[in-house]
Structure formats: structure tokens, C-alpha cells
Amino acid sequence: MNETDLHVIYGSDNISRMAYRLMEAMDIAAELRPDTRIALKPNFVVPKPADSGATTHPEVAEGILQYLTERGFRDITIMESSWAGADTKTSFRVCGYEALAKRYGVSLYDLKDDAFVERQAGGLTLKVCRKPLLETDYLINLPVLKAHCQTNLTCALKNLKGCLPDSEKRHFHALGLMKPIACLSRILRPALTIADAICGDLTFEEGGHPVAMDRLIGGRDPVLLDSYGAELLGFSAGDIGYLPLAEKLGVGSTDLTNATIFEHQPEEKRQSIFRPSGVARSLASHVTADAACSVCYGSLIHALQRLRDNGTRIPQGICIGQGFRGKTGDGIGIGSCTAGFATHLKGCPPNARAMADFLARQPAK
Ligand code: SF4
């Protein structure tokens, strides 16, 4: 797999199968030796199940474990440290990883129990847990793609914060988050990232407002993957302070024009119809939806949230969904299904950034 490749697989019914297929498509086994020490780093920011929008679905790790163990790789650890004040061992249980680790005979490691070492990057000296840095050959980062109230985005780079001792996590906030997150990614660059974008949170990293997005995203360059994820949530890479900084440090590229995007199971895009709930319901009051796919409507919800965050007027008459295929209309169409509308945005689905830019340009009626 090239540094500039990103693999996206759509669906939500069989997440472990999706993760397995992604590993196959990227041919990860070809990069490993039988004795490679492999670590999986999910996101258990708080002990909440994945459907809250906060944590990595255990099925993502399961698909990866199945792929690896079938091919004889045995030295596998699942490691994480929940945020300062939360208990990682409780997260292992609540998030379904205790049972998963037993089933596959792999170990769980609470990084709060780990020693740390100091490393320098970008002019900062950071304390980083020992095991992911010195006792891991191949780090598989399993973040959740979600919005974040301070950094706009949390995905590949920010998930590495779980590899810090709690004192350093607090120190990161004192340093303003952006620069230390970029520097950490220079010190601890994962070999592979598979982002869980099944139902990440609309506004907060601790969940509570999940929005169905129905896909997993795999790639080697964590900066490129985050830049792609940012656009899915209605941001540009430049809106995420740590991404240009990480690019300057040589961690990866924010240039999506250079990326090769491989889409898998595109037929699954149309299988799941979006049903807004919670905060999404109030945003959905601006929308007329008819059989809208989750991958499309989920992005629209993020785009509307971005307009709301920026104080931009949300236009009237937004239409989305397969039910508009072959129809004309004087509303504002989102996605290729509304191609018959005089005003519509192409794409199946368009990303949230394109939607937010398009909607912001629409004149008041
Ligand atoms: S454009 Fe239509 S078919 Fe394509 S993702 Fe959107 S709603 Fe689904």
C-alpha cells in the first residue's frame, strides 16, 4: 500500500467483516513478520459503548484480530489509556474488549500502568508511554472519527494522546493541544490507521450525539487520513490546527489532491436509511429527506452543524434522498439523487465540507 492510498469501505451491518475486508484490500500481512509485535490502539476516551459515538466498535478490532490470527500472527496487544479521571479497565469491559481479548487469546494492556520515556520533537519534550514506543513493532491506530469542541476534529493524530501518562495529557492542554498533538505524531507515528466512522459524535469526543456515517477508513499516512476525515465532517485540513503543523514536521501530507481513494462495497451506501435523533433532529428540521442514505444524510448533519457553529444562515428548502431520483424541484438538492433540481450539489455522497460550502453560497429566499 502506498502512503497516498486511502481505503474506504461502506456499511454498518457487519462491521467486523468490513474491517477484515479492509485489511485484505490493503494486504497488511505482507508487511509483517511472524514475530512482529503488533499493538491495536482503540479509542476508549470514556467507558461508554461504541453506539454512544465515543469509542471504537469492538467489531473493528475483531475483524482485524480475525485477519491477523488466521495468518498466524500471535504477538498482539490491545492497549489504551482512557482520559484522565476515567478507568481504562472499566472501559475494556464496558466497550466489549475484555470478552473480545479472551475470544482471540490476545492481551489487554492499560497504559495507565505503563512507564514512560521522554522524547523530543518540534522543540517540545514529551513523556510517552514505553510499550507503544519501545515494545511495539507495528502500531495499528483505531480512532473514532468525531468532532471535538476544542480541536474541531479527533481522529488518527489525536487518538495517540491515549499513549501518554495522565500527567502529560493534562500538560498537552496547558500547551494548547495543537502543537503537542503534532509533535506526538512525529514521535509515535502509527504504521496503519483504521478509523471507525460508523457513528462518531457530532460535537464532543465523549459521545452522546452519534451520527451514522456508515464507513471505515484505512490508510498509512495519518495526516492524510485525518485531512480526509476532516472534510467528511465539514472542515478543511487548515481548520484542524495540528494537521498543518504535523505536515511541517514531516509526519504526512494534507494534500488530498494527491490521494488515491479506493472505495469498497459502494453498494452498501444505499442500504442504510438515516433516522435523525438527539441534536441531529433539530438540524434535520431544515431538511426534507426521502429515503436518504446514512452516508449522505450523516454528512449533511455535520455540514449543518458547521454552518450553525459559524453563525451562517441555514437556507430553506434543502432536499436529500433516493426518493428524489428522476424528480425536478425548486429546492436545494444534495447529492446525485437530486440531479433533476435546478440547484443541486453533485456527488454520491458529497462530503460535508462540499455541502457546507455549497449551502453557504445559496441566496436567501
Ligand atoms: S446521492 Fe442518493 S444514493 Fe448517493 S448517497 Fe446520497 S442519497 Fe444515497
CSV table of C-alpha atoms and ligand atoms in Angstrom, one decimal:
chain,number,residue,atom,x,y,z
A,1,MET,CA,0.0,0.0,0.0
A,2,ASN,CA,1.3,3.5,-0.9
A,3,GLU,CA,1.4,6.4,1.5
A,4,THR,CA,-1.1,8.3,-0.6
A,5,ASP,CA,-3.7,5.4,-0.7
A,6,LEU,CA,-6.9,5.7,1.4
A,7,HIS,CA,-9.3,2.8,1.5
A,8,VAL,CA,-13.0,3.5,2.4
A,9,ILE,CA,-15.4,0.6,3.0
A,10,TYR,CA,-19.2,1.3,3.4
A,11,GLY,CA,-21.7,-0.5,5.5
A,12,SER,CA,-22.8,-0.9,9.1
A,13,ASP,CA,-24.4,-4.4,9.3
A,14,ASN,CA,-21.3,-6.5,9.6
A,15,ILE,CA,-18.5,-4.2,10.9
A,16,SER,CA,-16.1,-7.0,11.7
A,17,ARG,CA,-16.4,-8.2,8.1
A,18,MET,CA,-15.8,-4.7,6.9
A,19,ALA,CA,-12.6,-4.4,8.9
A,20,TYR,CA,-11.4,-7.8,7.7
A,21,ARG,CA,-12.0,-6.8,4.1
A,22,LEU,CA,-10.1,-3.6,4.6
A,23,MET,CA,-7.1,-5.5,5.9
A,24,GLU,CA,-7.3,-7.8,2.9
A,25,ALA,CA,-7.6,-4.9,0.5
A,26,MET,CA,-4.5,-3.2,2.0
A,27,ASP,CA,-2.6,-6.6,2.1
A,28,ILE,CA,-1.3,-5.8,5.6
A,29,ALA,CA,0.0,-9.4,6.2
A,30,ALA,CA,2.7,-8.7,3.5
A,31,GLU,CA,4.2,-6.0,5.8
A,32,LEU,CA,4.5,-8.3,8.9
A,33,ARG,CA,6.9,-11.0,10.0
A,34,PRO,CA,5.7,-13.9,12.1
A,35,ASP,CA,7.3,-12.4,15.2
A,36,THR,CA,6.1,-8.8,14.7
A,37,ARG,CA,4.9,-7.3,17.9
A,38,ILE,CA,1.5,-5.8,16.9
A,39,ALA,CA,-0.5,-3.3,19.0
A,40,LEU,CA,-4.1,-2.2,18.5
A,41,LYS,CA,-4.8,1.3,19.9
A,42,PRO,CA,-8.6,1.9,20.0
A,43,ASN,CA,-10.3,5.0,21.5
A,44,PHE,CA,-11.8,4.5,24.9
A,45,VAL,CA,-11.8,8.1,26.0
A,46,VAL,CA,-14.6,7.2,28.4
A,47,PRO,CA,-16.2,3.9,29.4
A,48,LYS,CA,-19.2,4.1,27.0
A,49,PRO,CA,-20.3,1.6,24.4
A,50,ALA,CA,-19.5,2.5,20.8
A,51,ASP,CA,-23.1,3.3,19.8
A,52,SER,CA,-22.7,6.4,22.0
A,53,GLY,CA,-20.4,7.9,19.4
A,54,ALA,CA,-17.4,8.0,21.8
A,55,THR,CA,-15.5,4.7,21.4
A,56,THR,CA,-14.2,2.3,18.8
A,57,HIS,CA,-16.6,-0.5,17.9
A,58,PRO,CA,-15.1,-3.8,19.2
A,59,GLU,CA,-16.2,-5.3,15.9
A,60,VAL,CA,-13.5,-3.2,14.2
A,61,ALA,CA,-10.8,-4.8,16.4
A,62,GLU,CA,-12.5,-8.2,15.9
A,63,GLY,CA,-12.2,-8.1,12.1
A,64,ILE,CA,-8.5,-7.1,12.4
A,65,LEU,CA,-7.8,-9.8,15.0
A,66,GLN,CA,-9.5,-12.4,12.9
A,67,TYR,CA,-7.4,-11.4,9.9
A,68,LEU,CA,-4.2,-11.4,11.8
A,69,THR,CA,-4.7,-14.6,13.8
A,70,GLU,CA,-5.9,-16.6,10.8
A,71,ARG,CA,-2.5,-15.7,9.2
A,72,GLY,CA,-0.5,-16.9,12.3
A,73,PHE,CA,0.3,-13.6,13.9
A,74,ARG,CA,0.1,-14.1,17.7
A,75,ASP,CA,2.0,-11.3,19.4
A,76,ILE,CA,-0.9,-8.9,19.6
A,77,THR,CA,-1.8,-6.5,22.4
A,78,ILE,CA,-4.8,-4.1,22.7
A,79,MET,CA,-3.6,-1.0,24.5
A,80,GLU,CA,-5.2,2.2,25.7
A,81,SER,CA,-5.5,4.7,28.4
A,82,SER,CA,-8.8,6.4,29.0
A,83,TRP,CA,-8.8,10.1,29.6
A,84,ALA,CA,-7.5,11.4,33.0
A,85,GLY,CA,-10.1,10.6,35.6
A,86,ALA,CA,-11.6,7.6,33.7
A,87,ASP,CA,-10.7,4.0,34.5
A,88,THR,CA,-9.3,2.1,31.4
A,89,LYS,CA,-10.1,-1.3,32.8
A,90,THR,CA,-13.7,-0.3,33.2
A,91,SER,CA,-13.6,0.9,29.6
A,92,PHE,CA,-12.1,-2.5,28.4
A,93,ARG,CA,-15.2,-4.2,30.0
A,94,VAL,CA,-17.9,-1.7,29.0
A,95,CYS,CA,-16.6,-1.3,25.5
A,96,GLY,CA,-16.7,-5.1,24.9
A,97,TYR,CA,-12.9,-5.6,24.6
A,98,GLU,CA,-12.5,-7.9,27.7
A,99,ALA,CA,-14.7,-10.6,26.1
A,100,LEU,CA,-13.0,-9.9,22.7
A,101,ALA,CA,-9.5,-10.4,24.0
A,102,LYS,CA,-10.5,-13.7,25.7
A,103,ARG,CA,-12.0,-15.0,22.5
A,104,TYR,CA,-8.9,-14.3,20.4
A,105,GLY,CA,-6.3,-15.0,23.1
A,106,VAL,CA,-4.7,-11.6,23.0
A,107,SER,CA,-3.7,-9.4,25.9
A,108,LEU,CA,-5.2,-6.1,27.1
A,109,TYR,CA,-2.8,-3.5,28.4
A,110,ASP,CA,-3.8,-0.5,30.5
A,111,LEU,CA,-1.3,2.2,29.5
A,112,LYS,CA,-2.0,4.0,32.8
A,113,ASP,CA,0.1,1.2,34.4
A,114,ASP,CA,3.0,1.8,31.9
A,115,ALA,CA,6.3,3.6,32.5
A,116,PHE,CA,7.1,6.5,30.2
A,117,VAL,CA,10.1,7.7,28.3
A,118,GLU,CA,10.9,11.3,27.2
A,119,ARG,CA,11.3,12.1,23.6
A,120,GLN,CA,11.8,15.4,21.7
A,121,ALA,CA,10.1,16.6,18.5
A,122,GLY,CA,9.4,20.1,17.1
A,123,GLY,CA,11.1,21.7,20.1
A,124,LEU,CA,9.0,20.0,22.7
A,125,THR,CA,10.0,17.3,25.2
A,126,LEU,CA,7.1,14.9,25.7
A,127,LYS,CA,6.5,11.9,28.0
A,128,VAL,CA,5.3,9.0,26.1
A,129,CYS,CA,4.3,5.5,27.3
A,130,ARG,CA,7.0,2.9,26.9
A,131,LYS,CA,5.1,0.0,25.5
A,132,PRO,CA,3.7,1.6,22.3
A,133,LEU,CA,7.0,3.4,21.7
A,134,LEU,CA,9.7,0.8,22.5
A,135,GLU,CA,7.9,-2.6,22.7
A,136,THR,CA,5.7,-2.4,19.6
A,137,ASP,CA,6.8,-3.0,16.0
A,138,TYR,CA,3.6,-2.3,14.2
A,139,LEU,CA,1.1,0.1,15.8
A,140,ILE,CA,-2.5,-0.1,14.4
A,141,ASN,CA,-4.3,3.0,15.4
A,142,LEU,CA,-8.1,2.6,15.7
A,143,PRO,CA,-9.5,6.1,16.3
A,144,VAL,CA,-13.2,7.2,16.0
A,145,LEU,CA,-13.8,9.9,13.5
A,146,LYS,CA,-15.7,12.5,15.5
A,147,ALA,CA,-15.9,16.3,16.1
A,148,HIS,CA,-14.2,17.9,19.0
A,149,CYS,CA,-15.1,21.0,20.9
A,150,GLN,CA,-11.5,22.3,21.1
A,151,THR,CA,-9.6,20.9,18.1
A,152,ASN,CA,-12.7,20.6,15.7
A,153,LEU,CA,-11.6,17.0,14.8
A,154,THR,CA,-10.5,14.0,16.7
A,155,CYS,CA,-9.3,11.0,14.7
A,156,ALA,CA,-5.9,9.5,13.9
A,157,LEU,CA,-3.4,12.0,15.4
A,158,LYS,CA,-5.4,12.9,18.5
A,159,ASN,CA,-6.1,9.3,19.3
A,160,LEU,CA,-2.4,8.9,20.1
A,161,LYS,CA,-2.9,11.1,23.2
A,162,GLY,CA,-4.1,7.8,24.8
A,163,CYS,CA,-0.4,6.7,24.7
A,164,LEU,CA,0.6,9.4,27.2
A,165,PRO,CA,0.7,9.2,31.0
A,166,ASP,CA,-2.2,11.2,32.6
A,167,SER,CA,0.2,14.0,33.7
A,168,GLU,CA,1.2,14.6,30.1
A,169,LYS,CA,-2.4,14.5,28.9
A,170,ARG,CA,-3.0,17.5,31.2
A,171,HIS,CA,0.2,19.1,30.1
A,172,PHE,CA,-1.0,18.9,26.5
A,173,HIS,CA,-4.0,21.1,27.4
A,174,ALA,CA,-1.7,23.7,29.1
A,175,LEU,CA,0.4,23.7,25.8
A,176,GLY,CA,-2.7,24.5,23.8
A,177,LEU,CA,-3.2,21.0,22.3
A,178,MET,CA,-2.3,21.7,18.7
A,179,LYS,CA,1.5,21.7,18.7
A,180,PRO,CA,1.9,18.8,21.2
A,181,ILE,CA,-0.5,16.6,19.2
A,182,ALA,CA,1.5,17.3,16.0
A,183,CYS,CA,4.8,16.6,17.9
A,184,LEU,CA,3.5,13.4,19.4
A,185,SER,CA,2.6,12.1,15.9
A,186,ARG,CA,6.2,12.7,14.9
A,187,ILE,CA,7.4,10.7,17.9
A,188,LEU,CA,4.8,7.9,17.7
A,189,ARG,CA,3.7,7.6,14.0
A,190,PRO,CA,1.4,4.6,13.6
A,191,ALA,CA,2.1,2.0,10.9
A,192,LEU,CA,-1.5,1.8,10.0
A,193,THR,CA,-4.7,3.7,10.8
A,194,ILE,CA,-8.2,2.3,10.5
A,195,ALA,CA,-10.7,4.9,11.5
A,196,ASP,CA,-14.1,3.9,12.8
A,197,ALA,CA,-16.6,6.3,11.1
A,198,ILE,CA,-19.7,4.2,11.8
A,199,CYS,CA,-21.3,6.7,14.1
A,200,GLY,CA,-18.8,9.2,15.6
A,201,ASP,CA,-20.1,12.1,17.7
A,202,LEU,CA,-21.4,15.3,16.1
A,203,THR,CA,-20.0,17.7,18.7
A,204,PHE,CA,-18.0,16.1,21.6
A,205,GLU,CA,-15.4,13.4,22.0
A,206,GLU,CA,-17.1,11.9,24.9
A,207,GLY,CA,-20.1,11.0,22.8
A,208,GLY,CA,-23.9,11.4,23.4
A,209,HIS,CA,-24.7,12.7,19.9
A,210,PRO,CA,-23.8,9.9,17.5
A,211,VAL,CA,-24.4,10.5,13.8
A,212,ALA,CA,-24.5,7.5,11.4
A,213,MET,CA,-21.8,7.8,8.8
A,214,ASP,CA,-21.5,4.0,8.0
A,215,ARG,CA,-17.9,3.6,6.9
A,216,LEU,CA,-14.4,2.6,7.9
A,217,ILE,CA,-11.3,4.4,6.5
A,218,GLY,CA,-7.9,2.8,6.3
A,219,GLY,CA,-4.5,4.3,5.4
A,220,ARG,CA,-0.9,4.6,6.2
A,221,ASP,CA,-0.5,8.4,6.3
A,222,PRO,CA,-2.3,9.6,9.5
A,223,VAL,CA,-2.2,13.2,8.4
A,224,LEU,CA,-3.8,12.4,5.0
A,225,LEU,CA,-6.4,10.2,6.7
A,226,ASP,CA,-7.3,13.0,9.1
A,227,SER,CA,-7.5,15.5,6.3
A,228,TYR,CA,-10.0,13.2,4.5
A,229,GLY,CA,-11.9,12.7,7.7
A,230,ALA,CA,-12.0,16.5,8.3
A,231,GLU,CA,-13.8,17.0,5.0
A,232,LEU,CA,-16.3,14.3,5.9
A,233,LEU,CA,-17.2,16.4,8.9
A,234,GLY,CA,-17.3,19.7,7.1
A,235,PHE,CA,-13.9,21.1,7.8
A,236,SER,CA,-10.7,21.6,5.8
A,237,ALA,CA,-7.3,20.4,7.0
A,238,GLY,CA,-6.5,24.0,7.7
A,239,ASP,CA,-9.3,24.2,10.2
A,240,ILE,CA,-7.6,21.5,12.3
A,241,GLY,CA,-4.6,23.3,13.8
A,242,TYR,CA,-2.4,20.3,14.4
A,243,LEU,CA,-2.6,19.0,10.8
A,244,PRO,CA,-0.5,21.7,9.0
A,245,LEU,CA,1.9,21.5,12.0
A,246,ALA,CA,2.3,17.8,11.6
A,247,GLU,CA,2.8,18.2,7.9
A,248,LYS,CA,5.6,20.7,8.6
A,249,LEU,CA,7.2,18.1,10.9
A,250,GLY,CA,7.2,15.6,8.0
A,251,VAL,CA,4.6,13.2,9.5
A,252,GLY,CA,2.4,13.2,6.4
A,253,SER,CA,0.5,15.3,3.8
A,254,THR,CA,-2.7,17.3,4.0
A,255,ASP,CA,-2.9,17.3,0.2
A,256,LEU,CA,-5.9,15.3,-0.8
A,257,THR,CA,-5.5,16.1,-4.5
A,258,ASN,CA,-2.6,13.6,-4.4
A,259,ALA,CA,-4.5,10.9,-2.6
A,260,THR,CA,-5.8,7.8,-4.3
A,261,ILE,CA,-9.2,6.8,-2.8
A,262,PHE,CA,-10.3,3.2,-3.1
A,263,GLU,CA,-14.0,2.6,-2.4
A,264,HIS,CA,-15.1,-0.8,-1.3
A,265,GLN,CA,-18.7,-2.1,-1.0
A,266,PRO,CA,-20.1,1.1,-2.7
A,267,GLU,CA,-23.5,-0.7,-3.0
A,268,GLU,CA,-23.8,-0.6,0.8
A,269,LYS,CA,-24.1,3.2,0.7
A,270,ARG,CA,-27.7,2.8,-0.2
A,271,GLN,CA,-28.6,0.1,2.4
A,272,SER,CA,-29.0,2.2,5.5
A,273,ILE,CA,-31.6,5.0,5.7
A,274,PHE,CA,-30.7,7.8,8.1
A,275,ARG,CA,-33.0,8.4,11.1
A,276,PRO,CA,-32.0,11.6,13.0
A,277,SER,CA,-32.1,11.6,16.7
A,278,GLY,CA,-30.9,13.9,19.5
A,279,VAL,CA,-29.1,17.1,18.4
A,280,ALA,CA,-29.3,15.8,14.8
A,281,ARG,CA,-33.1,16.0,14.9
A,282,SER,CA,-33.1,19.8,15.4
A,283,LEU,CA,-30.7,20.2,12.5
A,284,ALA,CA,-32.8,17.9,10.4
A,285,SER,CA,-35.8,20.2,10.8
A,286,HIS,CA,-34.1,22.2,8.0
A,287,VAL,CA,-34.2,19.2,5.6
A,288,THR,CA,-36.8,17.4,3.6
A,289,ALA,CA,-35.5,13.8,3.3
A,290,ASP,CA,-36.9,10.9,1.3
A,291,ALA,CA,-35.0,7.6,1.7
A,292,ALA,CA,-31.7,9.4,2.3
A,293,CYS,CA,-28.7,7.1,2.8
A,294,SER,CA,-26.9,7.4,6.2
A,295,VAL,CA,-23.6,8.1,4.4
A,296,CYS,CA,-25.2,11.2,2.7
A,297,TYR,CA,-27.5,12.5,5.4
A,298,GLY,CA,-24.9,12.0,8.2
A,299,SER,CA,-22.6,14.3,6.3
A,300,LEU,CA,-25.4,16.8,5.8
A,301,ILE,CA,-26.0,16.9,9.5
A,302,HIS,CA,-22.3,17.6,10.1
A,303,ALA,CA,-22.4,20.3,7.4
A,304,LEU,CA,-25.4,22.0,9.0
A,305,GLN,CA,-23.6,21.9,12.4
A,306,ARG,CA,-20.6,23.6,10.8
A,307,LEU,CA,-22.9,26.4,9.4
A,308,ARG,CA,-24.5,26.7,12.9
A,309,ASP,CA,-21.1,26.9,14.6
A,310,ASN,CA,-20.0,29.6,12.2
A,311,GLY,CA,-23.2,31.6,12.6
A,312,THR,CA,-24.0,31.1,8.9
A,313,ARG,CA,-27.7,31.2,7.9
A,314,ILE,CA,-29.1,27.7,7.0
A,315,PRO,CA,-31.1,28.1,3.8
A,316,GLN,CA,-34.7,26.9,3.4
A,317,GLY,CA,-35.7,24.0,1.2
A,318,ILE,CA,-32.9,21.5,1.5
A,319,CYS,CA,-33.8,18.2,-0.1
A,320,ILE,CA,-31.9,14.9,0.1
A,321,GLY,CA,-32.5,11.2,-0.7
A,322,GLN,CA,-33.1,8.5,-3.2
A,323,GLY,CA,-36.8,9.4,-3.3
A,324,PHE,CA,-35.9,12.5,-5.3
A,325,ARG,CA,-34.4,10.5,-8.1
A,326,GLY,CA,-35.8,11.5,-11.5
A,327,LYS,CA,-37.8,14.4,-10.0
A,328,THR,CA,-37.5,18.1,-10.6
A,329,GLY,CA,-37.8,20.7,-7.8
A,330,ASP,CA,-37.1,24.3,-6.9
A,331,GLY,CA,-35.5,23.3,-3.6
A,332,ILE,CA,-31.8,22.9,-2.9
A,333,GLY,CA,-30.8,19.4,-3.8
A,334,ILE,CA,-28.0,17.5,-2.0
A,335,GLY,CA,-26.3,14.6,-3.9
A,336,SER,CA,-26.7,13.0,-7.3
A,337,CYS,CA,-30.2,11.8,-6.5
A,338,THR,CA,-31.4,15.4,-6.8
A,339,ALA,CA,-29.7,15.9,-10.2
A,340,GLY,CA,-33.1,17.0,-11.6
A,341,PHE,CA,-33.2,20.0,-9.4
A,342,ALA,CA,-32.2,23.3,-10.9
A,343,THR,CA,-29.9,23.9,-7.9
A,344,HIS,CA,-28.1,20.8,-6.6
A,345,LEU,CA,-24.8,19.5,-5.4
A,346,LYS,CA,-23.3,16.5,-7.3
A,347,GLY,CA,-21.7,13.5,-5.5
A,348,CYS,CA,-22.8,10.2,-4.2
A,349,PRO,CA,-22.3,11.2,-1.5
A,350,PRO,CA,-20.7,14.6,-1.5
A,351,ASN,CA,-18.6,15.3,1.6
A,352,ALA,CA,-19.7,17.6,4.4
A,353,ARG,CA,-17.2,20.3,3.5
A,354,ALA,CA,-18.6,20.5,0.0
A,355,MET,CA,-22.1,20.6,1.4
A,356,ALA,CA,-21.3,23.4,3.9
A,357,ASP,CA,-19.6,25.5,1.2
A,358,PHE,CA,-22.5,24.9,-1.3
A,359,LEU,CA,-25.2,25.7,1.3
A,360,ALA,CA,-23.4,28.9,2.5
A,361,ARG,CA,-23.4,30.2,-1.1
A,362,GLN,CA,-27.2,29.9,-1.5
A,363,PRO,CA,-29.0,33.2,-1.6
A,364,ALA,CA,-31.8,33.9,1.0
A,365,LYS,CA,-35.2,33.2,-0.5
B,1,SF4,S1,-26.7,10.8,-3.6
B,1,SF4,FE1,-28.5,9.5,-3.2
B,1,SF4,S2,-27.8,7.4,-3.4
B,1,SF4,FE2,-26.0,8.7,-3.2
B,1,SF4,S3,-25.5,8.6,-1.1
B,1,SF4,FE3,-26.8,10.4,-1.4
B,1,SF4,S4,-28.9,9.7,-1.0
B,1,SF4,FE4,-27.6,7.9,-1.3
